[in-house]
Coordinates of C-alpha atoms in Angstrom, one line a residue:
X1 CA -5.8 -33.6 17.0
X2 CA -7.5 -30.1 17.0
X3 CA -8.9 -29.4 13.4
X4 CA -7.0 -26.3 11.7
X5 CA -9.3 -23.2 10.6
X6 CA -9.1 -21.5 7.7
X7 CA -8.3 -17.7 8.3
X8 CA -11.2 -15.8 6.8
X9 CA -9.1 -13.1 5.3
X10 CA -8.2 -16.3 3.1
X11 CA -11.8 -17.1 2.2
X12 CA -12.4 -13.4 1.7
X13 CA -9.8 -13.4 -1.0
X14 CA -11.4 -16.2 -2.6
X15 CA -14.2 -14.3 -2.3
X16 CA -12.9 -11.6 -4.5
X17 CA -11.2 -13.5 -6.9
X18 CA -15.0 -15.1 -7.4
X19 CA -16.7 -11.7 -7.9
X20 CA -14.0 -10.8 -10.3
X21 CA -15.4 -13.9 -12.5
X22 CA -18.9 -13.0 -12.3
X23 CA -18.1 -9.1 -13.0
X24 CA -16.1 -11.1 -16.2
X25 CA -18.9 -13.1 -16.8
X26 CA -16.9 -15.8 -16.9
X27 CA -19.1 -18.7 -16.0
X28 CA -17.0 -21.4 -15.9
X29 CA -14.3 -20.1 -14.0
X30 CA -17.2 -18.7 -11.7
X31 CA -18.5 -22.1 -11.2
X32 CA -15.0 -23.5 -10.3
X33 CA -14.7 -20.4 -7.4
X34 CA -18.0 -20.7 -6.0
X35 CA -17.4 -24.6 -5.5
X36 CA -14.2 -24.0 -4.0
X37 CA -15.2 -21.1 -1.4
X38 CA -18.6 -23.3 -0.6
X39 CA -15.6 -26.0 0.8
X40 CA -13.5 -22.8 1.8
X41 CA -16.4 -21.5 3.9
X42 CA -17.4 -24.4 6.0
X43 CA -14.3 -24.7 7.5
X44 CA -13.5 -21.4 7.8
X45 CA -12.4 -19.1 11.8
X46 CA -16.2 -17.3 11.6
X47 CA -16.6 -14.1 10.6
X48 CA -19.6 -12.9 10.1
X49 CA -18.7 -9.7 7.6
X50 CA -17.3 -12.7 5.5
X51 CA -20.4 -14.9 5.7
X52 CA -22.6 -11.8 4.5
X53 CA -20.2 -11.5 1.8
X54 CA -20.7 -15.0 0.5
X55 CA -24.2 -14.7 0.8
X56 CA -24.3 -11.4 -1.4
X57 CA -21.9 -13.1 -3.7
X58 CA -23.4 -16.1 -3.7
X59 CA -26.7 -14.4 -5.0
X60 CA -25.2 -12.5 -7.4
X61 CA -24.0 -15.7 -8.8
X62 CA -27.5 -17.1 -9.0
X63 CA -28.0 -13.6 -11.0
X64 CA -25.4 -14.5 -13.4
X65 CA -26.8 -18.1 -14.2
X66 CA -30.1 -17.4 -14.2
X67 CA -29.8 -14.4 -16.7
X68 CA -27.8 -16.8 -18.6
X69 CA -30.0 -20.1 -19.3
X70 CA -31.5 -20.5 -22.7
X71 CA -34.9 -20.9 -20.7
X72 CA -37.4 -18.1 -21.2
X73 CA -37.8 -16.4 -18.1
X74 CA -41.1 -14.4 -17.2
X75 CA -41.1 -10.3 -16.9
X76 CA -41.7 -10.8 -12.9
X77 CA -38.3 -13.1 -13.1
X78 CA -36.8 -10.5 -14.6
X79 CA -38.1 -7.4 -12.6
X80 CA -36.9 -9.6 -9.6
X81 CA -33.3 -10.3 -10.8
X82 CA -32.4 -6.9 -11.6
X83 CA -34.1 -5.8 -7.9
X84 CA -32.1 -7.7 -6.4
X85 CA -29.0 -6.9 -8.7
X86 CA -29.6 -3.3 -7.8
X87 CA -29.9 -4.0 -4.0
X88 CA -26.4 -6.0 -3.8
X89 CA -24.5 -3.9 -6.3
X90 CA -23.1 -1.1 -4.1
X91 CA -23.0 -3.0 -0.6
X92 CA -20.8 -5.6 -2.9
X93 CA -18.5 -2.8 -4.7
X94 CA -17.7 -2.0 -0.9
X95 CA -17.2 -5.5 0.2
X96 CA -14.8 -6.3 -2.5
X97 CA -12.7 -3.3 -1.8
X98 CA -12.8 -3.8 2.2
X99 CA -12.4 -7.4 1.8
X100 CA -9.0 -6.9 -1.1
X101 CA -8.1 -4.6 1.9
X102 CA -8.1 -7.2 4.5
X103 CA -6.4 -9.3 2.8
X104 CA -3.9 -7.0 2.0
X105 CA -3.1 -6.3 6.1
X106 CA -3.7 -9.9 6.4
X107 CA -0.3 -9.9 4.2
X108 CA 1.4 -7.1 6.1
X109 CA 1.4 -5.1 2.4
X110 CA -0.1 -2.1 4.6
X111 CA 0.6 0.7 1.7
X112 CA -1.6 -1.1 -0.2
X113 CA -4.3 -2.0 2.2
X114 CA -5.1 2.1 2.6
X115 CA -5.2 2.6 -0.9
X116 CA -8.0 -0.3 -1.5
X117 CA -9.6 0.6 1.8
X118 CA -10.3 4.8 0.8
X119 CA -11.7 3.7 -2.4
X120 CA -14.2 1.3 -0.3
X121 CA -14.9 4.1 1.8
X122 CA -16.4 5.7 -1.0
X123 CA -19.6 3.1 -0.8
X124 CA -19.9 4.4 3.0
X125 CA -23.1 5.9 2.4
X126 CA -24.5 2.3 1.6
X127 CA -23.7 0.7 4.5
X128 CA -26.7 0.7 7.0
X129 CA -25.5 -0.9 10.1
X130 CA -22.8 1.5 12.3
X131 CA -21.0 -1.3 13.8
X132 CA -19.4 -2.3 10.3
X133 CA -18.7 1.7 9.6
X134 CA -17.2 1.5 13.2
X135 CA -14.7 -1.7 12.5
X136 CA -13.9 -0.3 8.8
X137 CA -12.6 2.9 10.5
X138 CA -11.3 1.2 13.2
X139 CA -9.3 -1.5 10.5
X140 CA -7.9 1.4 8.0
X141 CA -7.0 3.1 11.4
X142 CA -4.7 0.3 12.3
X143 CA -3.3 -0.1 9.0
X144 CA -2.4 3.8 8.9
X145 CA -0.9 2.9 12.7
X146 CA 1.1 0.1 10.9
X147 CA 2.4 2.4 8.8
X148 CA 3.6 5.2 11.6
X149 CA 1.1 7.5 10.2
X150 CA 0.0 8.5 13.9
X151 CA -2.4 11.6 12.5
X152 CA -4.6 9.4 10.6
X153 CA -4.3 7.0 12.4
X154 CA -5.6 8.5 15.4
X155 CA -8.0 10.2 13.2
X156 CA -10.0 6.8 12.2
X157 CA -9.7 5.2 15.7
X158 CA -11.5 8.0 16.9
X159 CA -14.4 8.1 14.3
X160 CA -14.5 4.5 15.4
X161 CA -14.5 4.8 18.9
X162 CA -18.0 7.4 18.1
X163 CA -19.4 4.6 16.9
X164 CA -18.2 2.0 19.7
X165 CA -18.6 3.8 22.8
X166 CA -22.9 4.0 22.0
X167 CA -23.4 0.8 23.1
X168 CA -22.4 -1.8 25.3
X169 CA -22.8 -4.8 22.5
X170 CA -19.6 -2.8 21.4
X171 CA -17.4 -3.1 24.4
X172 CA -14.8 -5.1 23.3
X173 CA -14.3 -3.7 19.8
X174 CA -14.5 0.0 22.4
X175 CA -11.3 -2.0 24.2
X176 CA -9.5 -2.6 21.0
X177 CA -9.9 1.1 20.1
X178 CA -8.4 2.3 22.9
X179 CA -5.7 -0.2 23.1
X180 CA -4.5 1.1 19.9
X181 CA -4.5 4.6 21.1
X182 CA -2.4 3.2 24.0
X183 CA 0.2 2.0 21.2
X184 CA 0.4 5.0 19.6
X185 CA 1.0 6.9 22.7
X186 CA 3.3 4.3 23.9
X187 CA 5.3 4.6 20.2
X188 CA 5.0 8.9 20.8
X189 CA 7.0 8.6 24.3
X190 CA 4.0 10.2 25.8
X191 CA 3.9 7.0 28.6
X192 CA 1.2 9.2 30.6
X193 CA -1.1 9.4 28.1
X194 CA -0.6 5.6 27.5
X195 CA -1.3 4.6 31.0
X196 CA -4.8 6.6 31.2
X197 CA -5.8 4.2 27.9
X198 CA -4.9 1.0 30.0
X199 CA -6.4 1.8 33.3
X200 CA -9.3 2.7 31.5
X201 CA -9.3 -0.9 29.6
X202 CA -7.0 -2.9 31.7
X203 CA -9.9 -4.5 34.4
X204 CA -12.6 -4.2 31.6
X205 CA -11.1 -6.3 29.4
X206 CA -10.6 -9.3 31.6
X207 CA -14.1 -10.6 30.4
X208 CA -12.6 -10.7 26.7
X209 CA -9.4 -13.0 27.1
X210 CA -8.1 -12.9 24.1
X211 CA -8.2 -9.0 24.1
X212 CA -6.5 -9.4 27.5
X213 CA -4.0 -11.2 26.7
X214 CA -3.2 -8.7 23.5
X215 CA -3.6 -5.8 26.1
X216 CA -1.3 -7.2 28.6
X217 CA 1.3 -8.0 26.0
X218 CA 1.1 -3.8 25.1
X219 CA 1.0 -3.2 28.5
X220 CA 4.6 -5.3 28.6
X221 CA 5.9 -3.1 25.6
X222 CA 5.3 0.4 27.2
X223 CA 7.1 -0.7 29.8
X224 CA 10.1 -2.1 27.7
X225 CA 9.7 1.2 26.0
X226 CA 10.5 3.2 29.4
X227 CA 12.9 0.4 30.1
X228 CA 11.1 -0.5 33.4
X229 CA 12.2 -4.3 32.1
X230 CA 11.5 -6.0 35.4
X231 CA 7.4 -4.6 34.7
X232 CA 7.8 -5.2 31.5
X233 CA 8.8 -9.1 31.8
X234 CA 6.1 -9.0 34.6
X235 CA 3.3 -8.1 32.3
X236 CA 4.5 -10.3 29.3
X237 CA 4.6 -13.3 31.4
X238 CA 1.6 -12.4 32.2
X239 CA 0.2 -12.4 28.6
X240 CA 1.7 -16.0 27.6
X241 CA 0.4 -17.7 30.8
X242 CA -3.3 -16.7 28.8
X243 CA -2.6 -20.2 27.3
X244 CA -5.6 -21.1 24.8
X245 CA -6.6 -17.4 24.6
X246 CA -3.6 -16.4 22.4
X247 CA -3.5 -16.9 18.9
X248 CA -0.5 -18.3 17.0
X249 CA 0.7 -14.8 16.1
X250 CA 0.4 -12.9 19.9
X251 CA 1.8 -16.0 21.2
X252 CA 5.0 -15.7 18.7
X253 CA 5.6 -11.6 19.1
X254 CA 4.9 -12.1 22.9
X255 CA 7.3 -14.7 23.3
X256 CA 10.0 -12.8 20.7
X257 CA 9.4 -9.6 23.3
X258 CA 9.8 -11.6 26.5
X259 CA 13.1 -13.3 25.6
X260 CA 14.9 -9.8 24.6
X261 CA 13.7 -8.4 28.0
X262 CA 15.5 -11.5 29.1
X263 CA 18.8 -11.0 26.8
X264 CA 18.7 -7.4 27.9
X265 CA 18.2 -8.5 32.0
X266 CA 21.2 -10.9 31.6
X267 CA 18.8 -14.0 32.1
X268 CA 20.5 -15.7 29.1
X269 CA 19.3 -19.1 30.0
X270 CA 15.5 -18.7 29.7
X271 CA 16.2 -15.9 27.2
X272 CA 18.2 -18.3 25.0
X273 CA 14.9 -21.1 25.0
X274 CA 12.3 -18.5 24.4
X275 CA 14.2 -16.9 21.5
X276 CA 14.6 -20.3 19.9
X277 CA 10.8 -20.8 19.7
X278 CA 9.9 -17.1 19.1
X279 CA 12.0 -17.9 15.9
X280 CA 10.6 -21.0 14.9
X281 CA 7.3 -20.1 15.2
X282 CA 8.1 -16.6 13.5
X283 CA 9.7 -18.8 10.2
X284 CA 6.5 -21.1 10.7
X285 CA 4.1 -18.0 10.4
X286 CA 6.0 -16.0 7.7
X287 CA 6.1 -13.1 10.6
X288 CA 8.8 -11.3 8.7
X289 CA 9.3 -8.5 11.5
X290 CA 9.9 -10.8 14.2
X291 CA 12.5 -13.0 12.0
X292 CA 14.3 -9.9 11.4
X293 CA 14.1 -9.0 15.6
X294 CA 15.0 -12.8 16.6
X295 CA 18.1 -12.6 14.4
X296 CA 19.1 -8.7 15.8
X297 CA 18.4 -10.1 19.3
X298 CA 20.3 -13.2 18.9
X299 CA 23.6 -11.5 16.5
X300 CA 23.5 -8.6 19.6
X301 CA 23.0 -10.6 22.7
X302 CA 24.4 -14.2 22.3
X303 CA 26.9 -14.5 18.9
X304 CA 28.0 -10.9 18.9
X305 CA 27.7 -11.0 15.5
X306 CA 27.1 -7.3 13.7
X307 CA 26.7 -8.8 10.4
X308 CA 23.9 -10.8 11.6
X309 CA 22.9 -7.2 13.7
X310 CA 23.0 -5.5 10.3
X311 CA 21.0 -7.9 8.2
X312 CA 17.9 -8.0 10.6
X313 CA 18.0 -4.7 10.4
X314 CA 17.9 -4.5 6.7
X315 CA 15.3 -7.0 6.6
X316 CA 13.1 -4.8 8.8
X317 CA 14.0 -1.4 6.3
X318 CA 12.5 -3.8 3.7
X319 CA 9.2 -4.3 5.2
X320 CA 9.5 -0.4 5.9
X321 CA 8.6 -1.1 9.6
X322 CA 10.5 2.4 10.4
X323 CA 9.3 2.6 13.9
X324 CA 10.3 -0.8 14.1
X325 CA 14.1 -0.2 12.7
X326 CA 14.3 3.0 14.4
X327 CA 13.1 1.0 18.2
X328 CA 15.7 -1.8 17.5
X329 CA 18.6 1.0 16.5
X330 CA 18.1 2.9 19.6
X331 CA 18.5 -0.9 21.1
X332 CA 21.5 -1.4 19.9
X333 CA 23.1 1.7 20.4
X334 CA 22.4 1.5 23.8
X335 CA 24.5 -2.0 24.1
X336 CA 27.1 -0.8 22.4
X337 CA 27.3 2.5 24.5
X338 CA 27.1 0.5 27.6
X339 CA 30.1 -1.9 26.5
X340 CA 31.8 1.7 26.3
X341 CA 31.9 0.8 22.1
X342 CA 31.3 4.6 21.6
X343 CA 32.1 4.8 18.0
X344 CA 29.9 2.0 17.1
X345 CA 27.2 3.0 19.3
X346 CA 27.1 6.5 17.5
X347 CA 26.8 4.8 14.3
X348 CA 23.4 3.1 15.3
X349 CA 22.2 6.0 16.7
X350 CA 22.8 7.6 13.6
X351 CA 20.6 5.3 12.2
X352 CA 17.7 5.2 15.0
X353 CA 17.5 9.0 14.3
X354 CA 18.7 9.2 10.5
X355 CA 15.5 7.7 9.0
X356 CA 12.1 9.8 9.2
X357 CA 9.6 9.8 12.0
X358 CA 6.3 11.0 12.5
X359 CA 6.2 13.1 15.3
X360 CA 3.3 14.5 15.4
X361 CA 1.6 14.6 18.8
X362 CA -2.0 12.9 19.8
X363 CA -4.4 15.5 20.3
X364 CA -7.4 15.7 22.8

């Protein structure tokens, strides 16, 4: 049986939650933490931001103690302690904040995420190495993607992609960039601008499978997005034959998309087996967008259900996922359009168009 990982956005919020302890001077509690992430950290998915971290942490810890014992210690001790002290201080301030922020979009809480990642940007000017100023843009641009804030998200990709395209040791974090670019193009209707992203990544990303796999399953929403639903179940098939390059969460929202293409082709058989484990696996991962899609999908599609349509629907205005309610509106209204339903069709696209979007364009 294959040994279970920690996530290190887990051990990162440990992490904090440790710092907090020493900041407190809190020793005892401190001493409780530290034993606990030590355990945490061995078995943790690696990261090697998250390893630094405990390492900076860990010697701060050492700080605390030491400055602590009864024992007398000499004036080089001390001169040494608060050195070090000084040298940790700020690249820790930022850590805490970037990690608190990870953990945060770890969560889906996204809102929150930006706010804790701006105030880590302010410790920017400590960090030395340009890769991690390249992934924090590149994370807080994500988040503001999550959120549909397309300007600034664009905005921090791009700083990130300054960083990235220098250097070939970045090529896959390059890919990622890019890819995201592609989704907000893809979310912006401007399906041209898309495609240029994925030919540019598409062939260069098959020597990093697992950002394959995620490209290929973007690659299957544009196409959903243009309707092209043949393409798109093409491509998403595609992305779940990766096998042991998916992770748990690709492998759930991949399935989830591949059975509505289904539902929406009329293929209900397969449609009906994929959207039973896209649901299972979305309950077993606490993927709260794609419960509220597997239950739109199966109250439009199979039971015909609208109060099953309309609580998935709340459950995505919830999470604020507007894109997300607006996409699944425009879905619905389309159904009900086709099944000549015209009065409840206008009422959903009253609601795909009733809530706010961002519309502003990508720039070159």
């Amino acid at each position: 049986m294959q040994k279970t990982l920690t996530p290190h956005e887990i051990v990162g919020a440990k992490l904090v939650e440790w710092y907090s302890c020493i900041v407190a001077r809190d020793i005892e509690q401190a001493n409780e933490l530290k034993e606990v992430t030590d355990r945490l950290i061995t078995n943790m998915v690696r990261n090697d931001k998250v390893l630094i971290h405990h390492k900076l942490v860990s010697l701060r810890h050492e700080i605390m103690i030491r400055g602590n014992l009864d024992e007398k210690l000499s004036n080089e001790e001390v001169d040494k302690i608060f050195a070090e002290a000084d040298a940790t201080d700020e690249h820790l301030k930022y850590l805490y904040y970037y990690m608190t922020a990870q953990f945060e979009c770890y969560s889906r809480r996204y809102h929150s995420a930006t706010r804790l990642y701006h105030i880590a940007e302010r410790y920017i000017p400590c960090i030395k190495s340009p890769y991690e100023k390249g992934e924090f843009y590149s994370r807080l641009g994500f988040c503001y993607y999550r959120m549909d804030d397309y300007t600034r998200a664009v905005d921090y990709i791009k700083r990130a992609l300054d960083i990235f395209s220098t250097d070939k040791k970045y090529e896959e974090r390059f890919l990622n960039c890019n890819m995201l670019l592609a989704y907000v193009a893809t979310e912006l209707n401007q399906y041209a601008r898309a495609e240029s992203y994925y030919d540019l990544i598409y062939e260069r990303s098959k020597l990093f499978p697992e950002s394959h796999a995620i490209i290929l399953r973007g690659m299957g929403l544009n196409r959903i997005r243009q309707n092209k639903l043949e393409e798109a179940k093409y491509f998403l098939s595609l992305c779940l034959e990766q096998g042991n390059h998916l992770n748990a969460n690709i492998k759930a929202q991949a399935t989830y998309n591949l059975a509505n293409t289904l539902h929406r082709l009329g293929e209900m058989t397969e449609a009906k087996q994929l959207l039973d484990q896209a649901e299972e696996k979305s309950l077993e991962l606490g993927l709260g967008e794609h419960i509220a899609k597997c239950m739109i999908t199966r109250g439009l599609y199979e039971k015909e259900d609208l109060d099953m349509v309309n609580e998935g629907l709340e459950l995505l205005k919830e999470q604020q996922l507007t894109f997300e309610y607006n996409e699944m509106a425009e879905e619905i209204s389309i159904y009900f359009e086709k099944n000549k339903e015209f009065q409840i069709s206008l009422d959903f696209l009253r609601k795909a168009y009733g809530s706010p979007k961002n519309l502003k364009l990508l720039e070159d």
